[in-house]
C-alpha atoms as a printed R data frame, in Angstrom:
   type eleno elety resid chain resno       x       y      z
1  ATOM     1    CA   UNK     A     1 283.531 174.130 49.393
2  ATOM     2    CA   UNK     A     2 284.303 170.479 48.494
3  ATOM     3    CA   UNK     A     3 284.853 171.401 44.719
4  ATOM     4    CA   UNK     A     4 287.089 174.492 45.780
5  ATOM     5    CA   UNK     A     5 289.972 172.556 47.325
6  ATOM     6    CA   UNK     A     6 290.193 170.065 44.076
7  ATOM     7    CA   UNK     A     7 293.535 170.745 42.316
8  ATOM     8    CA   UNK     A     8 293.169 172.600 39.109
9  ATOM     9    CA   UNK     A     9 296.098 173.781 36.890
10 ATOM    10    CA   UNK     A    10 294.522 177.285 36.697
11 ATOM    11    CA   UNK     A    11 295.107 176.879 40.562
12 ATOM    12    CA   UNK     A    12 299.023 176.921 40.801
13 ATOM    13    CA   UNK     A    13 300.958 178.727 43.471
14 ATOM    14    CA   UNK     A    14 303.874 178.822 41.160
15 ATOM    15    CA   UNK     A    15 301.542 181.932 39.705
16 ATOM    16    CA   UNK     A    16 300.510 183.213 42.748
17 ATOM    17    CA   UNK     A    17 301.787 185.925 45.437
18 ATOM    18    CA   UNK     A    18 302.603 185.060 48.620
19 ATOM    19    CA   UNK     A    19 300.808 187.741 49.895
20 ATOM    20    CA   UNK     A    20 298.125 189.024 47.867
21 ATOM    21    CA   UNK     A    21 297.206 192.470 48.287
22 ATOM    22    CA   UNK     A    22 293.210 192.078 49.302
23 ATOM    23    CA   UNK     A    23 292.679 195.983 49.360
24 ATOM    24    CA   UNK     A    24 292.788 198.262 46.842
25 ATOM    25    CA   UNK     A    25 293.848 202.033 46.923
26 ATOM    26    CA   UNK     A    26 291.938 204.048 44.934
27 ATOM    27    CA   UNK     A    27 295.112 205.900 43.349
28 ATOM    28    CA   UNK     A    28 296.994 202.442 42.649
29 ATOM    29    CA   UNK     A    29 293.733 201.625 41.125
30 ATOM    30    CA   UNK     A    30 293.529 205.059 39.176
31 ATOM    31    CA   UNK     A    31 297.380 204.290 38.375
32 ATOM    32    CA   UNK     A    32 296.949 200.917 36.799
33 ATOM    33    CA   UNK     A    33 293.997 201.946 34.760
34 ATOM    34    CA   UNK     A    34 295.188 205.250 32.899
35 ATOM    35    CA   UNK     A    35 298.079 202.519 31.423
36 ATOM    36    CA   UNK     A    36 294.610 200.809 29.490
37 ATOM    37    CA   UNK     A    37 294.183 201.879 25.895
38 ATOM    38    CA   UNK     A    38 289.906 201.004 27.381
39 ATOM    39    CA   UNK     A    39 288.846 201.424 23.597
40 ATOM    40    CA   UNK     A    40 291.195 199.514 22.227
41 ATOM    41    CA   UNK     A    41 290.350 196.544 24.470
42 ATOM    42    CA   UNK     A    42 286.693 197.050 24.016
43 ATOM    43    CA   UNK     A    43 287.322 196.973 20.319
44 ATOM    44    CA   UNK     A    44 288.834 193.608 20.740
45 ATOM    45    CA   UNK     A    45 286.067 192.211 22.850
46 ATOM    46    CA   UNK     A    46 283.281 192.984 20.601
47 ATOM    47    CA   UNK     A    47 285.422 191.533 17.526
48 ATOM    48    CA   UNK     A    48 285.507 188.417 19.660
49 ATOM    49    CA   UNK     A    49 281.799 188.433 19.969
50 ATOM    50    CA   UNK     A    50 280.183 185.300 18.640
51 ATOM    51    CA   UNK     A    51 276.270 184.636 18.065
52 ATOM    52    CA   UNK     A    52 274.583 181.743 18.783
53 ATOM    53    CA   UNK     A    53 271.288 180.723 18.315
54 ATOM    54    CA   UNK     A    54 269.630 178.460 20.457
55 ATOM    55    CA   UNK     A    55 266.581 176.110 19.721
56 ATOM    56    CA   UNK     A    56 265.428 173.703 21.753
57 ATOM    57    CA   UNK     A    57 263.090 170.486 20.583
58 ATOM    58    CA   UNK     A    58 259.445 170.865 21.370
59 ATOM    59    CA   UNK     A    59 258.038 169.178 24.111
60 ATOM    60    CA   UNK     A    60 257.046 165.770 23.339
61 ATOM    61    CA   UNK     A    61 253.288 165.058 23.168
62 ATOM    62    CA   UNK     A    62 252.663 163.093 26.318
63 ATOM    63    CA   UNK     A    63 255.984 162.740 29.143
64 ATOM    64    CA   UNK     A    64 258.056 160.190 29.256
65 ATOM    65    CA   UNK     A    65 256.558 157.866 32.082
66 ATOM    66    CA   UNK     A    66 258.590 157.834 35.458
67 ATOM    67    CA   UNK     A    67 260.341 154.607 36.702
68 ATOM    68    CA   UNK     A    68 259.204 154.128 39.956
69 ATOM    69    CA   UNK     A    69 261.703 150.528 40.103
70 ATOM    70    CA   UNK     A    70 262.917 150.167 43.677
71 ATOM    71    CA   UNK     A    71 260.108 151.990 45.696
């Protein structure tokens, strides 16, 4: 909760309703999508794909030893 309530410019009411509709109806919903050209924005997200590769080191031989300062 704590890092919820920190301001955050993605987080301005400027953008957002005063009342926001937090139900759905299922023909609105119908409505809304049949305006989406779906393969056209599909298209876009896989051309916006990247790959990455990952490695990570190998373990070292023997672990690092742990500080046990203050105990």
């Amino acid at each position: 909760f704590e890092i919820s309530v920190i301001p955050d410019q993605d987080c301005c009411q400027l953008f957002v309703p005063a009342h926001p509709a937090t139900r759905a109806h299922p023909e609105d919903v119908a409505a809304a999508e049949s305006r989406l050209d779906v393969p056209a924005l599909v298209a876009l997200g896989v051309a916006a794909t990247e790959r990455e590769r990952l490695r990570y080191p190998e373990e070292p031989a023997e672990p690092p030893a742990l500080s046990v300062v203050g105990r």
